[in-house]
XYZ file of C-alpha atoms in Angstrom:
296
model
C -26.733 76.003 -44.836
C -29.422 76.389 -47.609
C -29.407 80.256 -47.043
C -26.088 80.249 -48.206
C -26.123 78.286 -51.302
C -25.480 79.787 -54.621
C -26.339 78.784 -58.184
C -23.075 79.080 -59.885
C -24.796 79.707 -63.291
C -25.849 82.950 -61.937
C -23.453 85.629 -61.033
C -22.767 86.584 -57.211
C -25.227 89.044 -55.975
C -23.169 91.206 -53.859
C -20.228 91.431 -51.359
C -23.134 91.975 -48.700
C -24.703 88.656 -49.600
C -21.300 86.716 -49.061
C -20.839 88.714 -45.643
C -24.010 88.011 -44.710
C -23.424 83.887 -45.764
C -20.038 84.289 -43.834
C -21.447 85.431 -40.627
C -24.236 82.605 -40.742
C -21.450 79.932 -41.228
C -19.480 81.316 -38.633
C -22.530 81.236 -36.141
C -21.979 77.250 -36.140
C -18.854 77.669 -33.851
C -15.443 76.470 -33.456
C -14.131 75.894 -29.989
C -10.750 77.224 -30.922
C -12.271 80.301 -32.340
C -15.317 81.079 -30.034
C -13.799 79.929 -26.426
C -11.136 80.217 -24.125
C -10.186 77.726 -21.331
C -10.338 79.384 -18.119
C -9.312 76.977 -15.441
C -8.313 73.428 -14.961
C -4.992 73.265 -17.144
C -4.932 69.821 -19.050
C -8.204 68.800 -17.539
C -10.233 70.882 -20.471
C -9.168 69.924 -23.721
C -10.227 71.175 -27.307
C -9.994 68.062 -29.741
C -10.945 67.558 -33.490
C -9.925 70.554 -35.267
C -12.180 72.514 -32.579
C -15.322 70.368 -33.079
C -15.322 68.976 -29.590
C -14.570 70.187 -26.136
C -14.209 67.963 -22.878
C -14.245 68.879 -19.328
C -12.775 66.739 -16.745
C -13.052 66.544 -12.828
C -10.562 64.542 -10.438
C -9.881 64.903 -6.996
C -7.461 67.842 -7.287
C -9.476 70.031 -9.742
C -12.123 70.771 -12.232
C -12.406 72.653 -15.180
C -14.119 75.294 -17.213
C -14.232 77.328 -20.312
C -15.930 80.719 -21.473
C -17.063 82.372 -24.650
C -14.706 84.864 -26.068
C -17.636 87.029 -27.161
C -20.413 88.640 -24.893
C -23.890 88.609 -26.053
C -26.940 91.035 -25.638
C -29.796 88.740 -26.643
C -29.670 85.712 -28.821
C -30.121 81.922 -29.162
C -27.478 79.836 -27.991
C -27.236 75.939 -28.679
C -24.898 73.586 -27.284
C -24.823 69.904 -27.595
C -23.730 68.054 -24.298
C -22.843 64.532 -23.162
C -22.973 64.309 -19.423
C -20.632 62.225 -17.110
C -21.659 58.737 -17.292
C -22.104 56.007 -14.487
C -21.852 57.289 -10.865
C -21.708 60.939 -10.994
C -22.998 61.644 -7.780
C -21.515 65.038 -6.202
C -20.474 66.423 -9.307
C -22.241 69.511 -11.205
C -22.019 70.285 -15.040
C -22.868 73.891 -15.377
C -23.770 75.588 -18.398
C -25.015 79.246 -18.505
C -24.959 82.809 -19.705
C -23.556 85.383 -16.809
C -22.432 89.033 -16.805
C -20.249 90.129 -14.290
C -20.898 92.257 -10.916
C -22.885 92.241 -7.856
C -26.018 92.965 -10.076
C -25.195 90.505 -12.659
C -27.653 88.762 -14.876
C -27.556 84.777 -15.271
C -29.479 82.326 -17.356
C -28.516 78.824 -15.683
C -28.625 75.128 -16.973
C -26.897 73.270 -14.154
C -26.733 69.339 -14.241
C -26.710 67.569 -10.901
C -24.820 64.112 -10.850
C -26.496 60.779 -9.697
C -25.909 57.672 -8.417
C -25.814 54.904 -11.339
C -29.130 54.214 -12.585
C -30.723 57.434 -10.781
C -32.026 60.164 -13.059
C -29.739 63.356 -13.209
C -31.558 66.331 -12.094
C -31.568 69.642 -14.479
C -31.452 72.623 -12.348
C -32.514 75.991 -14.107
C -32.231 79.307 -12.644
C -32.571 82.854 -13.682
C -30.775 85.932 -12.106
C -31.834 89.784 -12.784
C -29.721 92.449 -11.116
C -28.295 90.067 -8.857
C -31.252 88.507 -7.431
C -31.908 84.550 -8.205
C -33.834 82.430 -6.092
C -35.951 81.212 -9.397
C -35.122 77.461 -9.150
C -37.054 75.198 -11.213
C -35.889 71.515 -11.565
C -36.250 68.553 -13.925
C -35.711 64.931 -14.775
C -34.977 64.251 -18.002
C -36.901 61.780 -20.362
C -33.635 60.355 -21.634
C -30.475 59.149 -20.448
C -28.364 62.516 -20.837
C -24.948 60.274 -20.456
C -25.760 58.005 -23.716
C -25.475 60.417 -26.379
C -25.434 64.343 -27.168
C -28.560 66.126 -26.810
C -29.033 70.008 -27.472
C -29.526 72.330 -24.567
C -30.567 75.877 -25.664
C -31.739 79.396 -24.493
C -33.601 81.606 -26.392
C -33.205 85.084 -24.894
C -35.140 87.868 -26.457
C -36.507 91.335 -25.051
C -39.921 89.383 -24.229
C -38.753 86.293 -22.450
C -36.275 83.552 -21.828
C -36.860 80.182 -23.022
C -35.159 76.962 -21.820
C -35.353 74.046 -24.492
C -34.062 70.549 -24.471
C -33.838 69.073 -28.055
C -36.027 71.967 -28.959
C -38.610 71.105 -26.448
C -39.381 74.060 -24.346
C -39.063 73.293 -20.453
C -39.560 76.670 -18.967
C -40.196 79.987 -19.541
C -39.281 83.174 -17.904
C -41.330 86.341 -19.179
C -40.576 90.081 -19.198
C -42.862 91.322 -16.658
C -40.820 94.841 -15.644
C -43.035 96.941 -17.201
C -46.566 95.212 -15.978
C -45.264 93.975 -12.632
C -41.759 95.439 -11.768
C -39.886 92.279 -11.889
C -36.459 93.031 -13.131
C -35.701 91.352 -16.370
C -31.890 90.704 -17.885
C -32.111 92.950 -20.759
C -28.998 95.685 -20.432
C -25.956 93.695 -19.343
C -24.314 91.608 -21.944
C -23.270 88.133 -20.965
C -20.870 85.514 -21.823
C -21.260 81.994 -22.216
C -19.860 79.779 -19.503
C -19.356 76.049 -18.800
C -17.817 74.245 -15.967
C -17.276 70.553 -14.091
C -16.693 70.925 -10.629
C -17.453 68.922 -7.218
C -20.268 70.127 -5.195
C -20.871 67.085 -3.135
C -22.147 69.338 -0.212
C -25.260 69.879 -2.024
C -25.398 68.576 -5.499
C -26.921 64.963 -4.815
C -29.691 64.531 -2.335
C -28.716 67.519 -0.933
C -25.370 66.592 -0.209
C -26.233 63.058 1.475
C -24.370 61.441 -1.380
C -20.934 62.146 -1.734
C -18.616 62.137 -4.829
C -16.810 58.716 -5.255
C -13.455 59.611 -6.261
C -12.642 55.891 -7.329
C -14.727 56.820 -10.488
C -12.614 59.698 -11.162
C -11.791 61.133 -13.743
C -15.145 62.434 -14.797
C -15.796 63.824 -18.289
C -18.580 65.637 -19.998
C -18.474 66.493 -23.736
C -19.538 69.254 -25.904
C -20.141 69.980 -29.715
C -21.910 71.787 -32.428
C -22.001 75.008 -30.387
C -24.148 77.592 -32.289
C -24.747 81.417 -31.382
C -27.477 83.278 -33.202
C -27.016 86.200 -31.179
C -26.176 89.754 -30.968
C -22.281 90.187 -30.157
C -21.685 93.020 -27.804
C -18.273 95.185 -28.918
C -17.209 98.386 -27.832
C -20.182 99.253 -25.907
C -22.689 98.352 -28.790
C -24.510 95.557 -30.012
C -24.100 94.170 -33.420
C -27.910 94.071 -33.955
C -28.110 97.738 -33.448
C -26.390 98.416 -36.850
C -28.127 98.155 -40.281
C -26.401 95.026 -41.340
C -27.576 92.716 -38.437
C -28.938 90.477 -41.094
C -26.315 87.769 -40.816
C -28.163 85.313 -38.832
C -28.469 82.171 -40.050
C -32.075 82.071 -38.176
C -33.523 85.252 -36.582
C -36.764 83.731 -35.455
C -35.496 83.989 -31.718
C -35.990 87.858 -31.868
C -39.447 87.533 -31.273
C -39.948 83.976 -30.516
C -42.470 82.515 -27.981
C -44.621 79.429 -27.696
C -47.400 78.333 -30.231
C -50.114 75.885 -29.290
C -47.816 73.228 -29.959
C -45.215 74.615 -27.706
C -47.500 75.456 -24.736
C -48.588 71.885 -24.775
C -45.010 70.452 -24.965
C -44.217 72.882 -21.718
C -47.239 71.655 -19.946
C -45.972 67.957 -20.818
C -42.517 68.546 -19.478
C -43.790 70.407 -16.637
C -46.565 68.097 -15.327
C -44.481 64.838 -15.904
C -40.895 65.603 -15.362
C -40.623 68.805 -13.108
C -39.395 67.889 -9.435
C -38.909 71.307 -8.043
C -40.660 74.700 -8.606
C -39.884 77.742 -6.856
C -43.559 79.381 -7.642
C -44.987 76.349 -5.732
C -42.784 76.449 -2.674
C -45.252 78.262 -0.087
C -43.131 77.457 2.722
C -39.982 79.112 1.121
C -41.845 82.302 0.762
C -44.313 82.565 3.569
C -44.907 86.310 2.799
C -46.091 85.476 -0.547
C -44.870 84.100 -3.768
C -42.787 86.256 -5.961
C -44.550 88.519 -8.424
C -43.462 86.428 -11.448
C -45.202 83.486 -10.098
C -48.575 85.034 -10.651
C -48.345 85.441 -13.920
C -49.241 82.812 -16.536
C -46.476 80.153 -17.440
C -47.529 79.566 -20.595
C -47.415 82.884 -22.394
């Protein structure tokens, strides 16, 4: 992390600088330090000194974990390698969520496939307990062969979903202009789980989980949170010393011309479902946010 490199020919600048560097270094994450295994017993494992986490699903149970910290705005990155082979019926979920009936949530869900068929990447945004904002994609690579980075940028203006730093979806804050609730006040934890959903996950539930292929395993590494940690009812970004981010560009990040072009490319080539184009589902009219430009 170049921002924390010091030339030892010079004296240390200040304890504040060192604290800033330590905060930035800590953002790279360690699964022991940053997450709790929440269910699945031995099916979830932290390995390699905290640098790797695996979730496993067998016929008895799936498994999951969640972050120790809550966050209110930030950029969250996770590298994931999905279940290989015949993963039909399985779902690998990776998302941010608050709690309660009016919860907020930002979802990546990877819907399993028959061998040779593409995974479906399912995305959704909940605000004040209301979701039904699904967009689905096929990926332009095999997500089971190697780790790829799945990122959520969440700031006061918008939510951006990214895959290997390529934007695939933007959900803009239209609360003041159109009255669409936006996740802005409820801190959220990071969650992930691997579970059986063969009643709906693959071809609407037509293809069931083949338990002869179990156990199914997804792997995680290189978690990073450049984000505002919520503690004691306050955001860490509300303090004067909130400059400990390795990279704070997420705070007002949008899409430049190149980013808009990449978004169009993904949505034109790889989108397989968009709720904003589903007129049968919304006979009374599309949701308000669908009437705004997707490319802001």
